[in-house]
Tab-separated table of C-alpha atoms in Angstrom:
chain	number	residue	atom	x	y	z
A	2	PHE	CA	207.657	45.990	144.319
A	3	GLY	CA	209.799	48.698	144.459
A	4	ASN	CA	213.847	48.204	144.360
A	5	LEU	CA	214.461	47.035	148.379
A	6	GLU	CA	211.030	45.301	148.150
A	7	GLN	CA	209.693	48.183	149.795
A	8	GLY	CA	206.122	47.795	148.926
A	9	LYS	CA	203.323	44.244	148.562
A	10	VAL	CA	200.397	43.974	146.872
A	11	GLU	CA	198.109	40.731	148.826
A	12	LEU	CA	194.930	39.266	147.443
A	13	ALA	CA	193.262	36.706	150.312
A	14	LEU	CA	190.136	35.053	151.105
A	15	ASP	CA	189.723	34.226	154.097
A	16	GLN	CA	186.397	32.800	156.726
A	17	HIS	CA	185.889	33.413	160.520
A	18	ARG	CA	184.455	31.112	162.844
A	19	ALA	CA	183.009	32.635	165.679
A	20	THR	CA	181.985	30.928	168.765
A	21	PHE	CA	179.364	32.573	171.749
A	22	ARG	CA	177.479	31.719	173.970
A	23	GLN	CA	172.961	33.219	174.082
A	24	GLU	CA	170.480	32.014	176.846
A	25	ASP	CA	173.221	29.256	178.584
A	26	LEU	CA	173.519	27.711	175.322
A	27	GLU	CA	176.668	27.349	173.622
A	28	HIS	CA	176.276	28.408	169.501
A	29	SER	CA	179.002	29.300	166.201
A	30	ARG	CA	178.332	31.907	162.962
A	31	THR	CA	180.919	31.531	160.334
A	32	ASP	CA	181.582	34.737	158.162
A	33	HIS	CA	183.680	34.766	154.511
A	34	ALA	CA	185.368	38.240	153.262
A	35	LEU	CA	187.838	38.779	150.114
A	36	GLU	CA	190.557	41.229	151.513
A	37	ILE	CA	192.982	43.487	149.719
A	38	PHE	CA	195.624	45.219	151.643
A	39	GLY	CA	198.559	47.427	150.231
A	40	GLU	CA	201.969	48.325	151.984
A	41	TRP	CA	204.758	50.906	150.809
A	42	ASP	CA	207.596	51.975	153.176
A	43	ASN	CA	211.249	53.257	152.928
A	44	TYR	CA	212.267	53.287	156.356
A	45	ASP	CA	215.848	54.004	156.577
A	46	ARG	CA	215.651	50.582	159.070
A	47	HIS	CA	213.543	48.198	160.335
A	48	THR	CA	214.044	49.078	163.647
A	49	PHE	CA	213.811	52.067	165.419
A	50	PRO	CA	213.724	53.928	161.748
A	51	ARG	CA	215.127	57.499	162.358
A	52	GLU	CA	213.311	58.790	158.912
A	53	GLY	CA	211.137	57.800	155.756
A	54	LEU	CA	206.739	56.915	155.042
A	55	LEU	CA	204.760	54.483	155.447
A	56	LEU	CA	201.286	53.663	153.685
A	57	ARG	CA	199.803	51.302	154.537
A	58	ALA	CA	195.901	50.082	153.509
A	59	ARG	CA	193.324	47.948	152.743
A	60	GLY	CA	189.744	47.332	152.286
A	61	GLY	CA	187.296	44.011	151.892
A	62	LEU	CA	184.043	42.867	151.405
A	63	GLY	CA	182.015	39.821	152.880
A	64	ASP	CA	179.024	37.859	154.103
A	65	ALA	CA	178.132	36.706	157.738
A	66	ARG	CA	175.551	34.009	158.464
A	67	SER	CA	172.709	34.597	160.667
A	68	GLY	CA	172.578	33.224	164.194
A	69	LEU	CA	173.960	36.646	166.044
A	70	GLU	CA	172.991	40.197	164.965
A	71	PRO	CA	174.550	41.868	162.554
A	72	SER	CA	174.011	39.111	159.792
A	73	GLY	CA	173.962	39.604	156.001
A	74	PRO	CA	176.481	41.458	153.638
A	75	PHE	CA	179.241	43.602	155.327
A	76	HIS	CA	182.558	45.345	154.120
A	77	TYR	CA	185.614	47.290	155.686
A	78	GLY	CA	188.493	49.681	155.399
A	79	TYR	CA	191.336	50.862	156.650
A	80	LEU	CA	194.128	53.631	156.088
A	81	ARG	CA	197.662	54.720	157.557
A	82	ALA	CA	200.142	57.209	156.943
A	83	HIS	CA	202.785	57.365	159.300
A	84	GLY	CA	206.030	59.976	158.717
A	85	LEU	CA	209.397	60.219	160.560
A	86	GLN	CA	212.039	63.147	160.093
A	87	PRO	CA	215.353	63.261	161.753
A	88	LEU	CA	215.126	67.436	163.095
A	89	GLY	CA	219.184	67.689	163.854
A	90	SER	CA	221.134	66.974	167.219
A	91	ARG	CA	222.275	70.002	169.505
A	92	ILE	CA	223.165	67.570	172.720
A	93	PRO	CA	226.381	65.377	172.036
A	94	LYS	CA	225.281	61.416	170.704
A	95	THR	CA	221.085	62.284	170.398
A	96	GLU	CA	219.072	63.393	168.006
A	97	LEU	CA	215.853	64.365	168.130
A	98	GLY	CA	212.568	63.186	165.764
A	99	LEU	CA	209.274	63.954	164.813
A	100	ASP	CA	207.334	60.827	164.459
A	101	LEU	CA	203.503	62.452	163.275
A	102	ASP	CA	201.077	58.689	162.846
A	103	VAL	CA	197.263	58.857	161.160
A	104	GLU	CA	195.010	55.769	160.631
A	105	TRP	CA	191.600	55.436	159.642
A	106	GLY	CA	189.589	52.451	160.324
A	107	TYR	CA	185.774	51.968	158.636
A	108	GLY	CA	183.332	49.441	159.094
A	109	LYS	CA	179.969	49.071	157.777
A	110	ASP	CA	177.453	46.022	159.737
A	111	LEU	CA	180.616	44.386	161.491
A	112	PRO	CA	180.629	40.947	162.750
A	113	MET	CA	182.043	41.704	166.328
A	114	ASP	CA	184.905	38.731	165.800
A	115	ARG	CA	186.168	41.688	163.072
A	116	TRP	CA	185.874	45.262	164.274
A	117	TRP	CA	189.439	46.800	165.014
A	118	ALA	CA	191.411	45.696	168.242
A	119	MET	CA	192.732	48.380	169.953
A	120	GLY	CA	194.604	49.609	173.087
A	121	GLY	CA	198.689	49.465	173.929
A	122	PRO	CA	200.952	52.175	173.638
A	123	SER	CA	201.281	51.279	169.963
A	124	PHE	CA	197.343	52.717	169.258
A	125	LEU	CA	196.774	55.360	171.965
A	126	VAL	CA	199.292	55.818	175.665
A	127	GLY	CA	197.429	55.363	178.622
A	128	SER	CA	195.543	52.176	177.592
A	129	ASP	CA	195.460	49.012	178.131
A	130	ALA	CA	196.811	46.579	175.365
A	131	GLN	CA	193.938	45.667	172.923
A	132	SER	CA	191.423	46.438	175.179
A	133	ILE	CA	189.497	48.528	173.209
A	134	LEU	CA	187.158	47.002	170.407
A	135	ALA	CA	185.043	49.120	167.618
A	136	PRO	CA	184.015	49.108	164.363
A	137	ASN	CA	184.945	52.477	163.038
A	138	PHE	CA	188.460	55.013	164.313
A	139	MET	CA	189.987	57.352	164.117
A	140	ALA	CA	193.437	58.169	165.712
A	141	ALA	CA	196.240	61.314	165.110
A	142	ARG	CA	198.773	60.481	167.508
A	143	LEU	CA	202.064	62.946	167.648
A	144	GLY	CA	205.663	61.773	169.547
A	145	LEU	CA	209.477	63.767	169.595
A	146	PRO	CA	211.522	60.281	169.310
A	147	VAL	CA	215.314	61.178	170.934
A	148	ARG	CA	217.028	58.983	170.179
A	149	MET	CA	220.931	58.874	173.002
A	150	GLU	CA	223.059	55.494	173.925
A	151	GLY	CA	221.640	54.146	176.348
A	152	PRO	CA	223.824	51.412	179.986
A	153	PHE	CA	225.565	49.530	177.440
A	154	GLY	CA	226.013	51.068	174.851
A	155	LEU	CA	222.387	50.562	173.983
A	156	ALA	CA	220.018	52.413	170.839
A	157	MET	CA	217.362	53.899	172.882
A	158	GLN	CA	214.117	55.912	172.069
A	159	VAL	CA	212.625	58.003	174.497
A	160	ILE	CA	209.425	59.888	172.822
A	161	PRO	CA	207.123	62.556	174.690
A	162	ARG	CA	203.653	61.256	173.232
A	163	TYR	CA	199.856	62.828	171.962
A	164	ASP	CA	197.574	61.138	171.030
A	165	TYR	CA	193.552	61.846	170.243
A	166	CYS	CA	190.985	59.263	168.818
A	167	ARG	CA	187.560	59.130	167.701
A	168	ILE	CA	185.550	55.617	168.399
A	169	ALA	CA	181.873	54.793	166.694
A	170	LYS	CA	179.746	51.695	166.580
A	171	ASP	CA	178.380	53.712	163.179
A	172	PRO	CA	180.123	55.574	160.479
A	173	SER	CA	178.343	58.897	160.751
A	174	ASP	CA	178.633	59.034	164.121
A	175	LEU	CA	182.418	59.258	164.514
A	176	PHE	CA	182.497	62.880	165.033
A	177	ARG	CA	179.237	62.787	167.361
A	178	GLY	CA	180.442	59.277	169.161
A	179	ILE	CA	183.616	58.392	171.400
A	180	ARG	CA	186.554	60.942	171.818
A	181	ALA	CA	189.460	60.076	174.123
A	182	GLN	CA	193.656	61.666	174.425
A	183	GLY	CA	196.846	60.229	175.891
A	184	THR	CA	199.339	61.853	177.211
A	185	GLY	CA	202.654	59.811	177.948
A	186	LEU	CA	205.888	58.476	177.412
A	187	VAL	CA	206.411	55.570	175.142
A	188	LEU	CA	211.178	53.936	175.880
A	189	ARG	CA	212.343	51.513	173.622
A	190	THR	CA	215.270	49.612	173.459
A	191	MET	CA	216.832	46.501	171.919
A	192	LEU	CA	217.287	43.235	175.031
A	193	ALA	CA	219.681	41.630	173.133
A	194	LYS	CA	217.351	40.243	170.555
A	195	PHE	CA	214.221	41.038	171.964
A	196	TYR	CA	212.546	44.532	171.403
A	197	VAL	CA	210.997	46.427	174.409
A	198	GLU	CA	208.907	48.740	174.767
A	199	LEU	CA	207.404	50.808	178.305
A	200	ALA	CA	204.958	53.473	178.143
A	201	TYR	CA	203.367	55.522	181.052
A	202	GLY	CA	200.697	58.161	180.422
A	203	PHE	CA	196.918	59.393	180.943
A	204	LEU	CA	194.244	58.991	179.291
A	205	LYS	CA	191.131	60.615	179.432
A	206	VAL	CA	187.324	59.688	177.742
A	207	TYR	CA	185.189	61.881	176.847
A	208	GLU	CA	181.398	60.474	176.357
A	209	PRO	CA	178.519	62.448	174.361
A	210	GLY	CA	175.737	63.215	177.673
A	211	SER	CA	178.831	62.871	180.196
A	212	GLY	CA	181.282	65.009	179.224
A	213	TRP	CA	185.212	64.098	179.685
A	214	GLY	CA	186.068	62.045	182.174
A	215	LYS	CA	188.977	61.404	185.103
A	216	ALA	CA	192.707	61.453	183.556
A	217	SER	CA	193.663	57.312	184.639
A	218	GLY	CA	197.355	55.828	184.416
A	219	SER	CA	198.623	52.933	183.032
A	220	PHE	CA	201.922	51.213	182.398
A	221	ASN	CA	202.500	48.788	179.297
A	222	ALA	CA	205.525	46.986	178.907
A	223	LEU	CA	206.123	44.835	175.180
A	224	ILE	CA	208.365	42.687	175.279
A	225	GLY	CA	209.213	40.219	171.796
A	226	THR	CA	211.939	39.153	168.902
A	227	LYS	CA	209.720	41.528	166.793
A	228	PRO	CA	209.257	45.848	166.530
A	229	PHE	CA	205.477	45.822	167.802
A	230	ASP	CA	202.772	46.606	165.183
A	231	LEU	CA	199.083	45.736	165.677
A	232	TRP	CA	198.043	46.351	162.288
A	233	ALA	CA	201.607	44.872	159.844
A	234	LYS	CA	200.031	41.857	157.992
A	235	ARG	CA	203.807	40.306	158.066
């Protein structure tokens, strides 16, 4: 929907079949879910947008067969708001912007194969790509993208970032559980038909009872034929 097809709505029925090992024997478990998904954005361009707003929502309910805990009914939800705003330029051939991205993922009695897969610079700078699984999370990312011309006329974005997230097994523990913060630098560009995202950052994790741990550095490189978005349904 929308004049430029900026929005869409989906209704889906899906089935997961998970295979797992327990007491040296291999088992499988199946679950079904009914999901509704909606998205709207008015970005000014598909790749490296400078201005616009993305709104995305997802919700579902299902039932998991017994054989691996938890079993029985489950439900989940997801919300995202991502806004971009140009701030102008005082240096020739450069442009400064503001990037604010907020996400919330909810899961009640979710089977483990449906936990949210997180990690990497598109989720939390300084974390390893898709290395975190959790049924409940909340994340916020603040960046100041600087657009500039690179060598050979390449369009480039250099983005200093500060990210913060909370992770919990139960929804009620979201503000009492694990939290993490990342700081780093993200570089985005296009090489031929390939989208390239390089990031280096430092991640600190807080665990109840032990406090903040030491910051650890991590380098990530994402290369593909389209912008990387872990949460996209396209």
